[in-house]
XYZ file of C-alpha atoms in Angstrom:
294
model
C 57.151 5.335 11.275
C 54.173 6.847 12.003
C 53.067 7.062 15.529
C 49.889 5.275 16.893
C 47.601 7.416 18.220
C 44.986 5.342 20.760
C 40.779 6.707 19.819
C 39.593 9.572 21.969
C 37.028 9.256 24.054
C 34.621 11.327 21.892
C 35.425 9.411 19.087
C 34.376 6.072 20.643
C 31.196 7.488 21.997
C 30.391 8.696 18.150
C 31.208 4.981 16.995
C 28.874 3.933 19.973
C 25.840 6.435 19.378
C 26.282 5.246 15.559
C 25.833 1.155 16.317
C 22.895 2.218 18.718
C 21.214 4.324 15.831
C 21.595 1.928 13.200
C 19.813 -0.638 15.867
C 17.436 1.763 16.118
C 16.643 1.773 12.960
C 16.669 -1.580 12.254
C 14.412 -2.107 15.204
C 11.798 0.143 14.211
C 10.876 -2.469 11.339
C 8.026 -4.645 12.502
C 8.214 -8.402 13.343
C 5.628 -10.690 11.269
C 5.529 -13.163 13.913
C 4.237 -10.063 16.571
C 2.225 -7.678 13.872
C 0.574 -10.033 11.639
C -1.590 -13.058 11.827
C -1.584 -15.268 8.760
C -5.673 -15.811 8.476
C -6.025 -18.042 5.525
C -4.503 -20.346 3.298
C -3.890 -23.878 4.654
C 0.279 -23.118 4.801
C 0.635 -21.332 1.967
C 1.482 -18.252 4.024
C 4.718 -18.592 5.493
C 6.666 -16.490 8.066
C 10.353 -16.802 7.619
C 13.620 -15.343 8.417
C 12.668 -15.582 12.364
C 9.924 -13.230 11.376
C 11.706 -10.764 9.012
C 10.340 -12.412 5.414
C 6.623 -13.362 4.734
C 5.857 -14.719 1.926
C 2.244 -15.686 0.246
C 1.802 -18.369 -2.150
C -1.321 -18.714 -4.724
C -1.781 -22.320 -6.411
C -4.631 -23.742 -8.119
C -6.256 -24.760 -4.837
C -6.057 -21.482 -2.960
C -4.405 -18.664 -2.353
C -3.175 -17.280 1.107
C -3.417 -13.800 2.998
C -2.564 -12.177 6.035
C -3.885 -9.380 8.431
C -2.285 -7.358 10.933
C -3.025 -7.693 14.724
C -3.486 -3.912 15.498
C -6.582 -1.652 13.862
C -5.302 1.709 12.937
C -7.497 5.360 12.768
C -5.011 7.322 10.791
C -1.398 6.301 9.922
C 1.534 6.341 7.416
C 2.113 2.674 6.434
C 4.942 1.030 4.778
C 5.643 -2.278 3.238
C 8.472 -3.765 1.065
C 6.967 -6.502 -1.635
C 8.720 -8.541 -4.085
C 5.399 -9.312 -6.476
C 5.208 -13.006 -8.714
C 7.986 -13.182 -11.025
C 7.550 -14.365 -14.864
C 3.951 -15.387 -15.958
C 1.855 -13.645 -12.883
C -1.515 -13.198 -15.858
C -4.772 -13.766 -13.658
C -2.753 -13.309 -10.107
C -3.404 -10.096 -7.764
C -1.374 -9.385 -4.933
C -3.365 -7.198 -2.812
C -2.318 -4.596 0.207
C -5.009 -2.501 1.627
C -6.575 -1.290 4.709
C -10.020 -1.922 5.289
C -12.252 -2.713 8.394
C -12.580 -6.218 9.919
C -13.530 -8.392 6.884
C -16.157 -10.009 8.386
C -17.705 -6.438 9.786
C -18.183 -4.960 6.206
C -21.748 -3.426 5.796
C -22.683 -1.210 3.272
C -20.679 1.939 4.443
C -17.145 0.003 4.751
C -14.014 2.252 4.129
C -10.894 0.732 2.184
C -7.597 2.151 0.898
C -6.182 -0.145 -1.588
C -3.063 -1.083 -4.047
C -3.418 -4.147 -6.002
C -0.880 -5.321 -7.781
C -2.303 -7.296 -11.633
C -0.173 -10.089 -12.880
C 0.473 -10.088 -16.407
C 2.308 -12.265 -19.457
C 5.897 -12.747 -18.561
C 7.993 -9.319 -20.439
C 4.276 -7.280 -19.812
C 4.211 -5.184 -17.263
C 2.265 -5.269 -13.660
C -0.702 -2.759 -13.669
C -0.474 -0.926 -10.238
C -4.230 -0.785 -9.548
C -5.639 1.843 -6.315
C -8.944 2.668 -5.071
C -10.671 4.492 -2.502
C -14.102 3.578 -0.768
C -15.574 5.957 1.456
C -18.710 4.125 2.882
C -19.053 1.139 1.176
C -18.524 3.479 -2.271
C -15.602 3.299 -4.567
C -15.422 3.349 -8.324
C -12.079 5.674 -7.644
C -9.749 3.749 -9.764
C -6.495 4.499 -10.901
C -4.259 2.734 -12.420
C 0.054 2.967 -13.386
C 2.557 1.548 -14.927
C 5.990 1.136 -12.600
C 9.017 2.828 -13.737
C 10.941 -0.510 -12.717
C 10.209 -4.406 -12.367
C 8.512 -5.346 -9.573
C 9.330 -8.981 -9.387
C 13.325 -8.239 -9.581
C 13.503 -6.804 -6.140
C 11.546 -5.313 -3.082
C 10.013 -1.879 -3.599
C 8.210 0.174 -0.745
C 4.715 0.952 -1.105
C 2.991 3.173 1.297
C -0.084 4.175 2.320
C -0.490 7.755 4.143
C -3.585 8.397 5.805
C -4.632 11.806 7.688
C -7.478 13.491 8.527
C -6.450 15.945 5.196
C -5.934 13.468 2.566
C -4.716 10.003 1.133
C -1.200 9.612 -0.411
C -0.136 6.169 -2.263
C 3.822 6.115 -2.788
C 5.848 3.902 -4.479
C 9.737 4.075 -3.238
C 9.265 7.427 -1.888
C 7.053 9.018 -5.086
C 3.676 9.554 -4.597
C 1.649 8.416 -7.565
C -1.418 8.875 -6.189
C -3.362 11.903 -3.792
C -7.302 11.565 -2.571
C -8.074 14.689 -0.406
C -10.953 15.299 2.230
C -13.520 17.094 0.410
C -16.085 16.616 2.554
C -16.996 20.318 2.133
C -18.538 19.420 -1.339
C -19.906 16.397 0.148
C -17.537 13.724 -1.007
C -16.921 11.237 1.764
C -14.051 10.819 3.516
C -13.061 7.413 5.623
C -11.984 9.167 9.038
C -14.393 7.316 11.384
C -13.481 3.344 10.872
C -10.427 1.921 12.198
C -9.393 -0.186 9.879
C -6.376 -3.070 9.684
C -3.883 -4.317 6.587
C -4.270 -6.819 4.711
C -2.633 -8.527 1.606
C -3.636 -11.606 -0.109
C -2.463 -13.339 -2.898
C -5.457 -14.904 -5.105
C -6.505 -15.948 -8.635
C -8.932 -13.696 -10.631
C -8.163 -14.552 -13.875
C -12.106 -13.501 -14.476
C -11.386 -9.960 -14.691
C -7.341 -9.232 -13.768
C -5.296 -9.270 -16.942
C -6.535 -7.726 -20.282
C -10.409 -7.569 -18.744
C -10.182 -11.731 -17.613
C -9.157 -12.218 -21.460
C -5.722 -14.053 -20.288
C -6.464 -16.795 -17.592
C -3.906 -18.344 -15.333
C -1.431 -20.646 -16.358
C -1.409 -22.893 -13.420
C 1.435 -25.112 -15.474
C 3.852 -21.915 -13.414
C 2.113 -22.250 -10.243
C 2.687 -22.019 -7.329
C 3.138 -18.477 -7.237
C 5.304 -16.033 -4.769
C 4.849 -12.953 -3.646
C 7.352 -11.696 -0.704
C 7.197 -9.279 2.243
C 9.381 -7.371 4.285
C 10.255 -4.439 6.091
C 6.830 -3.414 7.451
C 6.449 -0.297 9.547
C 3.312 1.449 11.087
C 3.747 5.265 12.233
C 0.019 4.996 13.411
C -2.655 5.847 15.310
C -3.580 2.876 17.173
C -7.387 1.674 18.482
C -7.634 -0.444 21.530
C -10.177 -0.499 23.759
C -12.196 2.209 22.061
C -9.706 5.082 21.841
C -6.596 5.404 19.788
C -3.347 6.245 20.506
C -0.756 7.806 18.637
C 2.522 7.462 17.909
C 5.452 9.911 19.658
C 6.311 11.021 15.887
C 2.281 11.836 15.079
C 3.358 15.256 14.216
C 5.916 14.068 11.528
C 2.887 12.464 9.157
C -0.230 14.030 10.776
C -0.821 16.756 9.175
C 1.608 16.083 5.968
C 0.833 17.432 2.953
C 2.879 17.116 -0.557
C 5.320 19.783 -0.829
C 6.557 21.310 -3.982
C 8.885 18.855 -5.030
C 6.642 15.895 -4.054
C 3.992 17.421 -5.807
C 6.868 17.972 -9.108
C 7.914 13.947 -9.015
C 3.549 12.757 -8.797
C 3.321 15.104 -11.961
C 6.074 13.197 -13.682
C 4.266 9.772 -12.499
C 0.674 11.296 -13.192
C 2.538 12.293 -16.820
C 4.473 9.139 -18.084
C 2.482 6.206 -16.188
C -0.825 6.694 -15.661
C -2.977 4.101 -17.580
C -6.623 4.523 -16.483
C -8.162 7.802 -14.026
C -11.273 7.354 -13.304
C -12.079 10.931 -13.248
C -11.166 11.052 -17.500
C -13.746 7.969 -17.874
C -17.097 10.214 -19.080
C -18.408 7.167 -20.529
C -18.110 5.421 -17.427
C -20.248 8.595 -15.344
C -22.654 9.636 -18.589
C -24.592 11.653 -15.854
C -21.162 13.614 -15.175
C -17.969 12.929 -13.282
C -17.527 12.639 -9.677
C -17.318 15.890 -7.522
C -13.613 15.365 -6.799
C -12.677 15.102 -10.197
C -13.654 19.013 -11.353
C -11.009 19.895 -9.189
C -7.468 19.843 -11.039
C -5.560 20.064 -7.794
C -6.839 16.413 -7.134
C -4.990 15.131 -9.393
């Protein structure tokens, strides 16, 4: 029989320092009740799960959308979404930052992903943009490597004073540096909040506005969790940064980051602005003569 042996001390404070990391962790995740405020929609954005699960709902009346409480000057952003399942053509789910939407001028900055429904078995276009005061025309669009609608996938927005990374689960699809040197703007003045809305625009969304909604599947679901800020926050005219600044601050892609948005760049790229010359007859953007943007 084999004798009993009663846990060390050491190996009950391991178990304990485990359960208090994992709560940690858990913790870090925000609360939609305490970072978000659901700003239009008549009910059709809904805060569930005691704050853990949003979800927005789009039917032929309106749509819905949400916007977080804080403003943020620099940050690495992350959100889990669950996009419209089956027939989503003439939908867009939408999660950007961009200044208060009732302060935009003509020199607003916005970082955004929008997400374009599509005929149920199509794909979802993954559509991003950059404006740097009040001026975009920076699209680029991808293909996912997986369904969107099956499960939540992280998308993430980093944004330093060096450059702008969109990353899907990790990969980053997408990299917009700070030329300002050559004279091409960079947002790095504006605080800005998040946003996502969940809205028809059947006019333009799927196939150039040539497939229009099929309200006969409304109302349609998209789903949020798992939202964390590692930002710098403004309030009352300064911003303050978060104790693990240094971690995203000053990141840049590494080698092997650099390897898996080549392999994205590669296999799902679908539109890049900067390969449009019939779009820019007078000649591309100043970014775009620089491979390394890409």
């Amino acid at each position: 029989m084999a004798a009993f042996h009663s846990p060390s001390t050491a190996s009950i404070g391991m178990v304990l320092l485990l359960l208090i990391c994992f709560s940690m962790a858990a913790f870090a995740y925000g609360n939609f009740y305490h970072n978000f405020d659901v700003v239009w929609g008549d009910g059709r954005a809904v805060i569930q799960e005691g704050g853990d699960l949003l979800t927005l709902s789009l039917d032929k009346t309106s749509g819905s959308g949400f916007q977080s409480k804080d403003e943020y000057l620099y940050g690495k952003i992350d959100m889990q979404l669950k996009l419209v399942p089956g027939n989503s053509a003439g939908t867009v789910t939408a999660y950007y930052v961009s200044l208060q939407l009732s302060s935009k001028g003509e020199a607003w900055d916005e970082i955004d992903f929008e997400f374009l429904g599509n005929l149920s078995g199509q794909p979802y276009i993954l559509h991003t943009n950059v404006f740097c005061q009040g001026k975009g025309n920076r699209e680029q669009q991808f293909y996912l490597w997986f369904d969107p609608t099956a499960d939540f996938h992280t998308y993430s927005i980093l944004w330093n004073p060096e450059r702008i990374v969109f990353s899907v689960d990790g990969i980053p699809i997408r990299e917009f540096k700070n030329l300002e040197f050559l004279g091409v703007p960079f947002p790095k003045n504006q605080k800005m909040r998040l946003y996502s809305t969940l809205w028809n625009a059947d006019d333009w969304a799927t196939r150039g506005g040539l497939v229009k909604t099929d309200w006969s599947e409304a109302p349609f679901k998209a789903s949020y969790r798992n939202f964390n800020a590692d930002a710098c926050v403004w309030s009352s005219g300064s911003s303050y940064c978060s104790s693990n600044k240094n971690a995203w601050f000053w990141e840049e892609l590494n080698f092997a980051k650099k390897g898996q948005m080549k392999w994205v760049l590669n296999n799902y790229m679908v539109y890049n602005y900067c390969e449009d010359t019939k779009r820019f007859p007078q000649g591309l953007p100043t970014e775009c003569t620089f491979a390394d943007i890409l």
